């Protein structure tokens, strides 16, 4: 049975440990409860916030003046076999990293480089979660969701999800509530080809090589822990929303301007990270820009600070408010723009606040 409560402080449900109270809080443990809670709030004209693991949210200090529905649905099942691929349907409320761990132990390849990412399965298609050379869009074949406009449960195939870099048809609007996600994974004890140079170096292999699933997972977890990106109650650097800014993707004119500014600021022989993208565009590193703009690890603005391990994470070491965190984010964004002409875009979802 769904659990109802009022004036629930949301700080306890986010990895940043920030955010004020929700007027109404519902925890749904079945698909029927989840759909019913959303439908009830919609019928009453109530604002709705769908909450999973809270790992990608920045919630206002004033809280949320509506109904928060926390997704607590559980269950994983193999639904089909397609050649060497196994289709696995996972309920939205399942925790992501334990699912990845089960895939690794069961010899199912395709998500091993996404180890250690906090949050729940339902969030993965929304953000097109990715790390270390893998994106969930590479394995997702279907997302079942409750369509709030149609008042019906629908199934969206991969094309309908419209995946792009850290974006999808689900992000930026609240029409769909993810109910479950089906992944197509390869039966193999070996990883997918290692695509990320930093991970390849850690593993001692060349990009494109394969390693065992366990080796890939262990190396990713080691890298993430070194950056404070694996949740640890004893480590205040993990009290964050992960990477706070997305890596900028630049068109030709923006790239030329960045080249000019880098040469002007750092010297004519200075180089910056660049990775080819579709349409002739180039992706660069937000972390590199932040660091070269003068914001080093541990830089603080009031009680909020950049992680001491990774410049892309903004943290709440303790005694911080959402307003404090956003002041730091704005300082970093303005500094990067002043130095390099690039406007950083926040990756976490903003609830009741904006940069």
mmCIF file of C-alpha atoms in Angstrom:
data_model
loop_
_atom_site.group_PDB
_atom_site.id
_atom_site.type_symbol
_atom_site.label_atom_id
_atom_site.label_comp_id
_atom_site.label_asym_id
_atom_site.label_seq_id
_atom_site.Cartn_x
_atom_site.Cartn_y
_atom_site.Cartn_z
ATOM 1 C CA UNK A 1 0.000 0.000 0.000
ATOM 2 C CA UNK A 2 1.250 3.478 -0.874
ATOM 3 C CA UNK A 3 2.503 5.538 2.088
ATOM 4 C CA UNK A 4 1.229 9.113 2.470
ATOM 5 C CA UNK A 5 2.734 11.879 4.607
ATOM 6 C CA UNK A 6 2.763 15.679 4.776
ATOM 7 C CA UNK A 7 5.550 18.257 5.168
ATOM 8 C CA UNK A 8 8.335 15.763 4.522
ATOM 9 C CA UNK A 9 11.786 17.336 4.344
ATOM 10 C CA UNK A 10 13.309 16.465 0.979
ATOM 11 C CA UNK A 11 16.922 16.933 2.079
ATOM 12 C CA UNK A 12 16.862 13.393 3.412
ATOM 13 C CA UNK A 13 15.946 12.078 -0.047
ATOM 14 C CA UNK A 14 18.657 13.775 -2.128
ATOM 15 C CA UNK A 15 22.365 12.984 -2.345
ATOM 16 C CA UNK A 16 23.136 16.683 -1.839
ATOM 17 C CA UNK A 17 21.213 16.549 1.460
ATOM 18 C CA UNK A 18 19.539 19.819 0.472
ATOM 19 C CA UNK A 19 15.939 20.898 -0.060
ATOM 20 C CA UNK A 20 12.935 22.008 1.959
ATOM 21 C CA UNK A 21 9.656 20.228 2.705
ATOM 22 C CA UNK A 22 7.192 18.650 0.300
ATOM 23 C CA UNK A 23 3.574 19.586 1.005
ATOM 24 C CA UNK A 24 2.533 15.991 0.368
ATOM 25 C CA UNK A 25 4.735 12.903 0.032
ATOM 26 C CA UNK A 26 3.663 9.562 -1.431
ATOM 27 C CA UNK A 27 5.818 6.430 -1.652
ATOM 28 C CA UNK A 28 4.519 4.031 -4.327
ATOM 29 C CA UNK A 29 5.747 0.434 -4.306
ATOM 30 C CA UNK A 30 3.716 -0.944 -7.237
ATOM 31 C CA UNK A 31 3.022 0.300 -10.739
ATOM 32 C CA UNK A 32 -0.680 0.620 -9.914
ATOM 33 C CA UNK A 33 0.097 2.771 -6.851
ATOM 34 C CA UNK A 34 2.484 4.918 -8.854
ATOM 35 C CA UNK A 35 0.004 5.574 -11.657
ATOM 36 C CA UNK A 36 -2.831 6.173 -9.178
ATOM 37 C CA UNK A 37 -0.798 8.712 -7.189
ATOM 38 C CA UNK A 38 0.133 10.665 -10.320
ATOM 39 C CA UNK A 39 -3.407 10.536 -11.670
ATOM 40 C CA UNK A 40 -4.885 11.712 -8.357
ATOM 41 C CA UNK A 41 -2.549 14.689 -8.151
ATOM 42 C CA UNK A 42 -3.261 15.596 -11.789
ATOM 43 C CA UNK A 43 -7.015 15.385 -11.236
ATOM 44 C CA UNK A 44 -6.665 17.751 -8.268
ATOM 45 C CA UNK A 45 -4.481 20.197 -10.224
ATOM 46 C CA UNK A 46 -1.591 19.527 -7.855
ATOM 47 C CA UNK A 47 2.034 20.087 -8.926
ATOM 48 C CA UNK A 48 3.891 16.760 -9.065
ATOM 49 C CA UNK A 49 7.543 15.865 -8.544
ATOM 50 C CA UNK A 50 8.521 12.279 -9.327
ATOM 51 C CA UNK A 51 11.431 11.271 -7.086
ATOM 52 C CA UNK A 52 13.780 8.323 -7.469
ATOM 53 C CA UNK A 53 17.159 8.178 -5.756
ATOM 54 C CA UNK A 54 17.484 11.964 -5.586
ATOM 55 C CA UNK A 55 20.991 11.848 -7.042
ATOM 56 C CA UNK A 56 20.381 14.336 -9.827
ATOM 57 C CA UNK A 57 18.191 16.930 -8.098
ATOM 58 C CA UNK A 58 18.731 20.408 -6.702
ATOM 59 C CA UNK A 59 15.664 21.257 -4.607
ATOM 60 C CA UNK A 60 14.807 24.760 -3.389
ATOM 61 C CA UNK A 61 15.251 25.591 0.282
ATOM 62 C CA UNK A 62 11.540 26.390 0.273
ATOM 63 C CA UNK A 63 10.746 22.831 -0.755
ATOM 64 C CA UNK A 64 8.052 21.719 -3.173
ATOM 65 C CA UNK A 65 4.486 23.086 -2.934
ATOM 66 C CA UNK A 66 2.767 19.975 -4.241
ATOM 67 C CA UNK A 67 2.893 16.183 -4.247
ATOM 68 C CA UNK A 68 6.192 14.326 -4.336
ATOM 69 C CA UNK A 69 5.766 10.748 -5.556
ATOM 70 C CA UNK A 70 8.734 8.554 -4.683
ATOM 71 C CA UNK A 71 9.167 5.582 -6.991
ATOM 72 C CA UNK A 72 9.699 2.424 -4.951
ATOM 73 C CA UNK A 73 8.708 -0.245 -7.485
ATOM 74 C CA UNK A 74 10.918 -3.338 -7.594
ATOM 75 C CA UNK A 75 11.508 -6.246 -9.920
ATOM 76 C CA UNK A 76 13.773 -7.512 -12.708
ATOM 77 C CA UNK A 77 12.913 -10.107 -15.348
ATOM 78 C CA UNK A 78 14.373 -11.506 -18.548
ATOM 79 C CA UNK A 79 11.749 -11.008 -21.225
ATOM 80 C CA UNK A 80 13.328 -12.164 -24.486
ATOM 81 C CA UNK A 81 16.448 -13.439 -26.218
ATOM 82 C CA UNK A 82 17.666 -11.895 -29.472
ATOM 83 C CA UNK A 83 20.669 -13.758 -30.872
ATOM 84 C CA UNK A 84 23.402 -13.178 -28.326
ATOM 85 C CA UNK A 85 21.419 -10.482 -26.550
ATOM 86 C CA UNK A 86 19.187 -10.862 -23.519
ATOM 87 C CA UNK A 87 16.345 -8.393 -22.911
ATOM 88 C CA UNK A 88 16.002 -7.478 -19.247
ATOM 89 C CA UNK A 89 13.027 -5.442 -18.019
ATOM 90 C CA UNK A 90 13.717 -3.527 -14.814
ATOM 91 C CA UNK A 91 11.219 -1.635 -12.658
ATOM 92 C CA UNK A 92 11.885 2.080 -12.308
ATOM 93 C CA UNK A 93 12.414 1.917 -8.538
ATOM 94 C CA UNK A 94 15.289 -0.551 -8.667
ATOM 95 C CA UNK A 95 18.607 0.923 -7.550
ATOM 96 C CA UNK A 96 20.915 1.278 -10.523
ATOM 97 C CA UNK A 97 24.300 0.093 -9.256
ATOM 98 C CA UNK A 98 23.037 -3.164 -7.696
ATOM 99 C CA UNK A 99 21.430 -3.891 -11.088
ATOM 100 C CA UNK A 100 24.771 -3.300 -12.818
ATOM 101 C CA UNK A 101 26.484 -5.568 -10.283
ATOM 102 C CA UNK A 102 23.982 -8.354 -11.038
ATOM 103 C CA UNK A 103 24.578 -7.963 -14.786
ATOM 104 C CA UNK A 104 28.322 -8.320 -14.244
ATOM 105 C CA UNK A 105 27.917 -11.410 -12.060
ATOM 106 C CA UNK A 106 25.429 -12.936 -14.535
ATOM 107 C CA UNK A 107 27.683 -12.407 -17.558
ATOM 108 C CA UNK A 108 25.614 -9.697 -19.222
ATOM 109 C CA UNK A 109 27.666 -6.989 -20.906
ATOM 110 C CA UNK A 110 26.686 -3.462 -21.890
ATOM 111 C CA UNK A 111 26.392 -1.481 -18.650
ATOM 112 C CA UNK A 112 29.583 -2.476 -16.790
ATOM 113 C CA UNK A 113 31.204 0.939 -17.335
ATOM 114 C CA UNK A 114 28.187 2.578 -15.702
ATOM 115 C CA UNK A 115 29.103 1.077 -12.335
ATOM 116 C CA UNK A 116 28.933 3.197 -9.200
ATOM 117 C CA UNK A 117 26.388 5.695 -10.506
ATOM 118 C CA UNK A 118 23.846 6.516 -7.776
ATOM 119 C CA UNK A 119 20.111 6.709 -8.350
ATOM 120 C CA UNK A 120 17.420 4.427 -9.663
ATOM 121 C CA UNK A 121 16.703 2.755 -12.978
ATOM 122 C CA UNK A 122 13.820 5.071 -13.893
ATOM 123 C CA UNK A 123 16.180 8.048 -14.105
ATOM 124 C CA UNK A 124 18.599 6.446 -16.546
ATOM 125 C CA UNK A 125 16.664 7.078 -19.787
ATOM 126 C CA UNK A 126 15.650 10.588 -18.714
ATOM 127 C CA UNK A 127 19.232 11.791 -18.482
ATOM 128 C CA UNK A 128 20.632 9.261 -20.959
ATOM 129 C CA UNK A 129 23.018 8.388 -18.172
ATOM 130 C CA UNK A 130 26.556 7.780 -19.309
ATOM 131 C CA UNK A 131 30.142 7.465 -18.103
ATOM 132 C CA UNK A 132 33.492 6.044 -19.185
ATOM 133 C CA UNK A 133 32.472 5.540 -22.793
ATOM 134 C CA UNK A 134 29.031 3.992 -22.289
ATOM 135 C CA UNK A 135 25.534 5.533 -22.438
ATOM 136 C CA UNK A 136 22.341 3.714 -21.472
ATOM 137 C CA UNK A 137 20.903 4.651 -24.874
ATOM 138 C CA UNK A 138 23.213 2.011 -26.381
ATOM 139 C CA UNK A 139 21.307 -0.767 -24.594
ATOM 140 C CA UNK A 140 17.768 0.571 -24.019
ATOM 141 C CA UNK A 141 15.218 -0.980 -26.373
ATOM 142 C CA UNK A 142 11.990 0.115 -24.675
ATOM 143 C CA UNK A 143 10.700 2.414 -21.962
ATOM 144 C CA UNK A 144 7.224 1.907 -20.541
ATOM 145 C CA UNK A 145 5.785 5.088 -19.084
ATOM 146 C CA UNK A 146 2.590 6.653 -17.853
ATOM 147 C CA UNK A 147 1.600 9.361 -20.326
ATOM 148 C CA UNK A 148 -0.004 12.083 -18.202
ATOM 149 C CA UNK A 149 -1.486 13.826 -21.252
ATOM 150 C CA UNK A 150 -3.176 10.698 -22.591
ATOM 151 C CA UNK A 151 -3.896 9.222 -19.164
ATOM 152 C CA UNK A 152 -2.548 5.870 -20.366
ATOM 153 C CA UNK A 153 0.475 3.600 -20.111
ATOM 154 C CA UNK A 154 2.558 3.688 -23.296
ATOM 155 C CA UNK A 155 5.657 1.924 -24.624
ATOM 156 C CA UNK A 156 8.360 3.959 -26.353
ATOM 157 C CA UNK A 157 11.029 2.284 -28.437
ATOM 158 C CA UNK A 158 14.569 3.594 -28.633
ATOM 159 C CA UNK A 159 13.834 5.982 -31.524
ATOM 160 C CA UNK A 160 10.824 7.453 -29.726
ATOM 161 C CA UNK A 161 13.032 8.178 -26.710
ATOM 162 C CA UNK A 162 15.051 10.647 -28.885
ATOM 163 C CA UNK A 163 18.310 10.138 -27.054
ATOM 164 C CA UNK A 164 21.104 12.695 -27.363
ATOM 165 C CA UNK A 165 23.989 13.610 -25.061
ATOM 166 C CA UNK A 166 22.537 13.673 -21.509
ATOM 167 C CA UNK A 167 19.091 14.286 -22.931
ATOM 168 C CA UNK A 168 15.969 12.462 -24.098
ATOM 169 C CA UNK A 169 12.286 12.890 -24.819
ATOM 170 C CA UNK A 170 11.700 12.559 -21.074
ATOM 171 C CA UNK A 171 13.938 15.411 -19.945
ATOM 172 C CA UNK A 172 12.679 18.962 -19.683
ATOM 173 C CA UNK A 173 9.009 18.047 -19.551
ATOM 174 C CA UNK A 174 6.856 16.123 -17.115
ATOM 175 C CA UNK A 175 4.565 14.367 -19.594
ATOM 176 C CA UNK A 176 5.988 10.882 -19.022
ATOM 177 C CA UNK A 177 6.533 9.003 -15.762
ATOM 178 C CA UNK A 178 8.936 6.110 -16.356
ATOM 179 C CA UNK A 179 7.534 2.786 -15.130
ATOM 180 C CA UNK A 180 10.153 0.321 -16.347
ATOM 181 C CA UNK A 181 13.083 0.099 -18.745
ATOM 182 C CA UNK A 182 14.109 -2.800 -20.984
ATOM 183 C CA UNK A 183 17.810 -3.216 -21.761
ATOM 184 C CA UNK A 184 19.334 -5.471 -24.445
ATOM 185 C CA UNK A 185 22.552 -6.903 -22.999
ATOM 186 C CA UNK A 186 25.129 -9.219 -24.546
ATOM 187 C CA UNK A 187 25.792 -12.640 -23.070
ATOM 188 C CA UNK A 188 29.529 -12.435 -22.489
ATOM 189 C CA UNK A 189 32.124 -12.603 -19.743
ATOM 190 C CA UNK A 190 33.998 -9.844 -21.574
ATOM 191 C CA UNK A 191 33.199 -6.158 -21.524
ATOM 192 C CA UNK A 192 32.144 -4.127 -24.493
ATOM 193 C CA UNK A 193 35.209 -2.544 -26.182
ATOM 194 C CA UNK A 194 36.795 -0.076 -23.766
ATOM 195 C CA UNK A 195 36.131 3.317 -25.347
ATOM 196 C CA UNK A 196 37.348 5.773 -22.709
ATOM 197 C CA UNK A 197 41.057 6.577 -22.686
ATOM 198 C CA UNK A 198 41.321 7.144 -18.914
ATOM 199 C CA UNK A 199 39.672 3.792 -18.223
ATOM 200 C CA UNK A 200 41.883 2.039 -20.777
ATOM 201 C CA UNK A 201 44.974 3.464 -19.070
ATOM 202 C CA UNK A 202 43.769 2.296 -15.663
ATOM 203 C CA UNK A 203 43.190 -1.191 -17.068
ATOM 204 C CA UNK A 204 46.519 -1.237 -18.909
ATOM 205 C CA UNK A 205 44.904 -1.898 -22.305
ATOM 206 C CA UNK A 206 44.413 -0.039 -25.569
ATOM 207 C CA UNK A 207 41.111 1.679 -26.427
ATOM 208 C CA UNK A 208 38.968 -0.858 -28.243
ATOM 209 C CA UNK A 209 40.296 -3.805 -26.229
ATOM 210 C CA UNK A 210 38.045 -5.916 -24.032
ATOM 211 C CA UNK A 211 38.562 -7.064 -20.450
ATOM 212 C CA UNK A 212 36.463 -9.194 -18.135
ATOM 213 C CA UNK A 213 33.269 -7.622 -16.862
ATOM 214 C CA UNK A 214 34.615 -7.708 -13.311
ATOM 215 C CA UNK A 215 37.851 -5.994 -14.321
ATOM 216 C CA UNK A 216 35.885 -3.219 -16.061
ATOM 217 C CA UNK A 217 33.543 -2.727 -13.102
ATOM 218 C CA UNK A 218 36.344 -2.741 -10.529
ATOM 219 C CA UNK A 219 38.386 -0.200 -12.505
ATOM 220 C CA UNK A 220 35.403 2.123 -12.967
ATOM 221 C CA UNK A 221 34.567 1.965 -9.260
ATOM 222 C CA UNK A 222 38.199 2.723 -8.409
ATOM 223 C CA UNK A 223 38.224 5.748 -10.724
ATOM 224 C CA UNK A 224 34.895 7.019 -9.415
ATOM 225 C CA UNK A 225 35.938 6.649 -5.769
ATOM 226 C CA UNK A 226 39.068 8.644 -6.498
ATOM 227 C CA UNK A 227 36.822 11.469 -7.719
ATOM 228 C CA UNK A 228 34.333 11.255 -4.843
ATOM 229 C CA UNK A 229 31.676 9.905 -7.212
ATOM 230 C CA UNK A 230 30.705 6.792 -5.238
ATOM 231 C CA UNK A 231 28.370 7.540 -2.332
ATOM 232 C CA UNK A 232 30.098 7.265 1.027
ATOM 233 C CA UNK A 233 28.519 8.649 4.206
ATOM 234 C CA UNK A 234 32.001 9.205 5.650
ATOM 235 C CA UNK A 235 33.170 11.295 2.677
ATOM 236 C CA UNK A 236 31.632 14.796 2.404
ATOM 237 C CA UNK A 237 32.896 15.051 -1.186
ATOM 238 C CA UNK A 238 30.223 12.519 -2.162
ATOM 239 C CA UNK A 239 27.471 14.815 -0.839
ATOM 240 C CA UNK A 240 26.869 16.128 -4.336
ATOM 241 C CA UNK A 241 24.710 15.660 -7.413
ATOM 242 C CA UNK A 242 27.610 14.135 -9.337
ATOM 243 C CA UNK A 243 28.809 16.177 -12.294
ATOM 244 C CA UNK A 244 27.129 19.557 -11.920
ATOM 245 C CA UNK A 245 27.762 20.749 -15.488
ATOM 246 C CA UNK A 246 27.552 18.911 -18.800
ATOM 247 C CA UNK A 247 30.497 18.871 -21.180
ATOM 248 C CA UNK A 248 29.923 21.670 -23.712
ATOM 249 C CA UNK A 249 29.311 20.726 -27.347
ATOM 250 C CA UNK A 250 30.520 23.505 -29.639
ATOM 251 C CA UNK A 251 29.777 24.478 -33.208
ATOM 252 C CA UNK A 252 32.510 25.793 -35.512
ATOM 253 C CA UNK A 253 32.178 29.422 -34.425
ATOM 254 C CA UNK A 254 32.162 28.546 -30.722
ATOM 255 C CA UNK A 255 35.155 26.277 -31.180
ATOM 256 C CA UNK A 256 37.119 29.012 -32.949
ATOM 257 C CA UNK A 257 36.337 31.441 -30.127
ATOM 258 C CA UNK A 258 37.471 28.913 -27.522
ATOM 259 C CA UNK A 259 40.702 28.295 -29.452
ATOM 260 C CA UNK A 260 41.359 32.021 -29.546
ATOM 261 C CA UNK A 261 40.738 32.483 -25.854
ATOM 262 C CA UNK A 262 42.789 29.458 -24.819
ATOM 263 C CA UNK A 263 45.746 30.728 -26.855
ATOM 264 C CA UNK A 264 45.315 34.211 -25.394
ATOM 265 C CA UNK A 265 45.040 32.980 -21.802
ATOM 266 C CA UNK A 266 47.359 29.975 -21.743
ATOM 267 C CA UNK A 267 49.704 30.492 -24.671
ATOM 268 C CA UNK A 268 49.696 29.697 -28.411
ATOM 269 C CA UNK A 269 50.739 26.073 -27.879
ATOM 270 C CA UNK A 270 48.111 25.315 -25.224
ATOM 271 C CA UNK A 271 45.725 22.459 -26.038
ATOM 272 C CA UNK A 272 42.339 21.589 -24.602
ATOM 273 C CA UNK A 273 40.337 18.344 -24.693
ATOM 274 C CA UNK A 274 38.272 17.893 -27.827
ATOM 275 C CA UNK A 275 36.155 14.991 -29.018
ATOM 276 C CA UNK A 276 34.318 14.836 -32.370
ATOM 277 C CA UNK A 277 30.518 14.904 -32.315
ATOM 278 C CA UNK A 278 27.831 14.573 -34.980
ATOM 279 C CA UNK A 279 27.378 17.393 -37.481
ATOM 280 C CA UNK A 280 30.982 18.535 -37.300
ATOM 281 C CA UNK A 281 30.614 19.748 -33.718
ATOM 282 C CA UNK A 282 33.197 19.193 -30.980
ATOM 283 C CA UNK A 283 32.739 18.288 -27.321
ATOM 284 C CA UNK A 284 35.168 19.650 -24.754
ATOM 285 C CA UNK A 285 35.661 19.105 -21.033
ATOM 286 C CA UNK A 286 33.733 21.184 -18.491
ATOM 287 C CA UNK A 287 36.149 20.074 -15.772
ATOM 288 C CA UNK A 288 39.132 21.337 -17.819
ATOM 289 C CA UNK A 289 37.454 24.702 -18.387
ATOM 290 C CA UNK A 290 36.576 25.084 -14.707
ATOM 291 C CA UNK A 291 40.098 24.284 -13.587
ATOM 292 C CA UNK A 292 41.784 26.540 -16.176
ATOM 293 C CA UNK A 293 39.410 29.380 -15.265
ATOM 294 C CA UNK A 294 40.948 29.325 -11.802
ATOM 295 C CA UNK A 295 38.492 27.191 -9.842
ATOM 296 C CA UNK A 296 40.625 24.510 -8.258
ATOM 297 C CA UNK A 297 39.574 21.498 -6.211
ATOM 298 C CA UNK A 298 38.288 22.586 -2.825
ATOM 299 C CA UNK A 299 37.412 26.133 -3.952
ATOM 300 C CA UNK A 300 34.662 27.448 -1.664
ATOM 301 C CA UNK A 301 31.928 30.042 -1.877
ATOM 302 C CA UNK A 302 30.521 30.328 1.604
ATOM 303 C CA UNK A 303 29.836 26.849 3.001
ATOM 304 C CA UNK A 304 29.518 25.280 -0.473
ATOM 305 C CA UNK A 305 32.640 24.037 -2.196
ATOM 306 C CA UNK A 306 33.991 22.302 -5.252
ATOM 307 C CA UNK A 307 34.929 18.716 -4.445
ATOM 308 C CA UNK A 308 38.491 18.254 -3.203
ATOM 309 C CA UNK A 309 38.743 15.331 -5.636
ATOM 310 C CA UNK A 310 37.030 16.511 -8.838
ATOM 311 C CA UNK A 311 36.335 20.022 -10.142
ATOM 312 C CA UNK A 312 33.070 19.022 -11.810
ATOM 313 C CA UNK A 313 31.279 18.187 -8.545
ATOM 314 C CA UNK A 314 29.810 20.892 -6.298
ATOM 315 C CA UNK A 315 29.395 19.666 -2.755
ATOM 316 C CA UNK A 316 27.623 20.283 0.536
ATOM 317 C CA UNK A 317 30.307 19.564 3.167
ATOM 318 C CA UNK A 318 27.814 20.495 5.882
ATOM 319 C CA UNK A 319 25.881 23.577 6.947
ATOM 320 C CA UNK A 320 25.060 24.397 3.333
ATOM 321 C CA UNK A 321 21.786 25.562 1.801
ATOM 322 C CA UNK A 322 20.591 25.257 -1.765
ATOM 323 C CA UNK A 323 21.073 29.022 -2.107
ATOM 324 C CA UNK A 324 24.717 28.582 -1.061
ATOM 325 C CA UNK A 325 25.260 25.831 -3.614
ATOM 326 C CA UNK A 326 23.722 27.886 -6.408
ATOM 327 C CA UNK A 327 25.886 30.879 -5.497
ATOM 328 C CA UNK A 328 28.937 28.673 -6.067
ATOM 329 C CA UNK A 329 27.493 27.319 -9.325
ATOM 330 C CA UNK A 330 26.866 30.840 -10.611
ATOM 331 C CA UNK A 331 30.370 31.931 -9.649
ATOM 332 C CA UNK A 332 31.872 29.017 -11.561
ATOM 333 C CA UNK A 333 29.625 29.495 -14.587
ATOM 334 C CA UNK A 334 30.390 33.239 -14.760
ATOM 335 C CA UNK A 335 34.121 32.657 -14.350
ATOM 336 C CA UNK A 336 34.271 30.081 -17.143
ATOM 337 C CA UNK A 337 32.302 32.357 -19.462
ATOM 338 C CA UNK A 338 34.556 35.324 -18.692
ATOM 339 C CA UNK A 339 37.681 33.259 -19.332
ATOM 340 C CA UNK A 340 36.643 31.186 -22.329
ATOM 341 C CA UNK A 341 33.315 32.465 -23.693
ATOM 342 C CA UNK A 342 31.611 29.132 -22.965
ATOM 343 C CA UNK A 343 28.369 29.036 -20.965
ATOM 344 C CA UNK A 344 28.186 25.903 -18.835
ATOM 345 C CA UNK A 345 24.812 24.148 -18.519
ATOM 346 C CA UNK A 346 23.728 22.426 -15.324
ATOM 347 C CA UNK A 347 23.253 18.657 -15.476
ATOM 348 C CA UNK A 348 21.065 18.171 -12.353
ATOM 349 C CA UNK A 349 17.359 18.933 -12.551
ATOM 350 C CA UNK A 350 16.408 22.162 -10.774
ATOM 351 C CA UNK A 351 13.274 22.079 -8.610
ATOM 352 C CA UNK A 352 11.957 25.512 -7.640
ATOM 353 C CA UNK A 353 15.277 27.169 -8.488
ATOM 354 C CA UNK A 354 17.284 28.123 -11.563
ATOM 355 C CA UNK A 355 20.810 29.197 -12.453
#
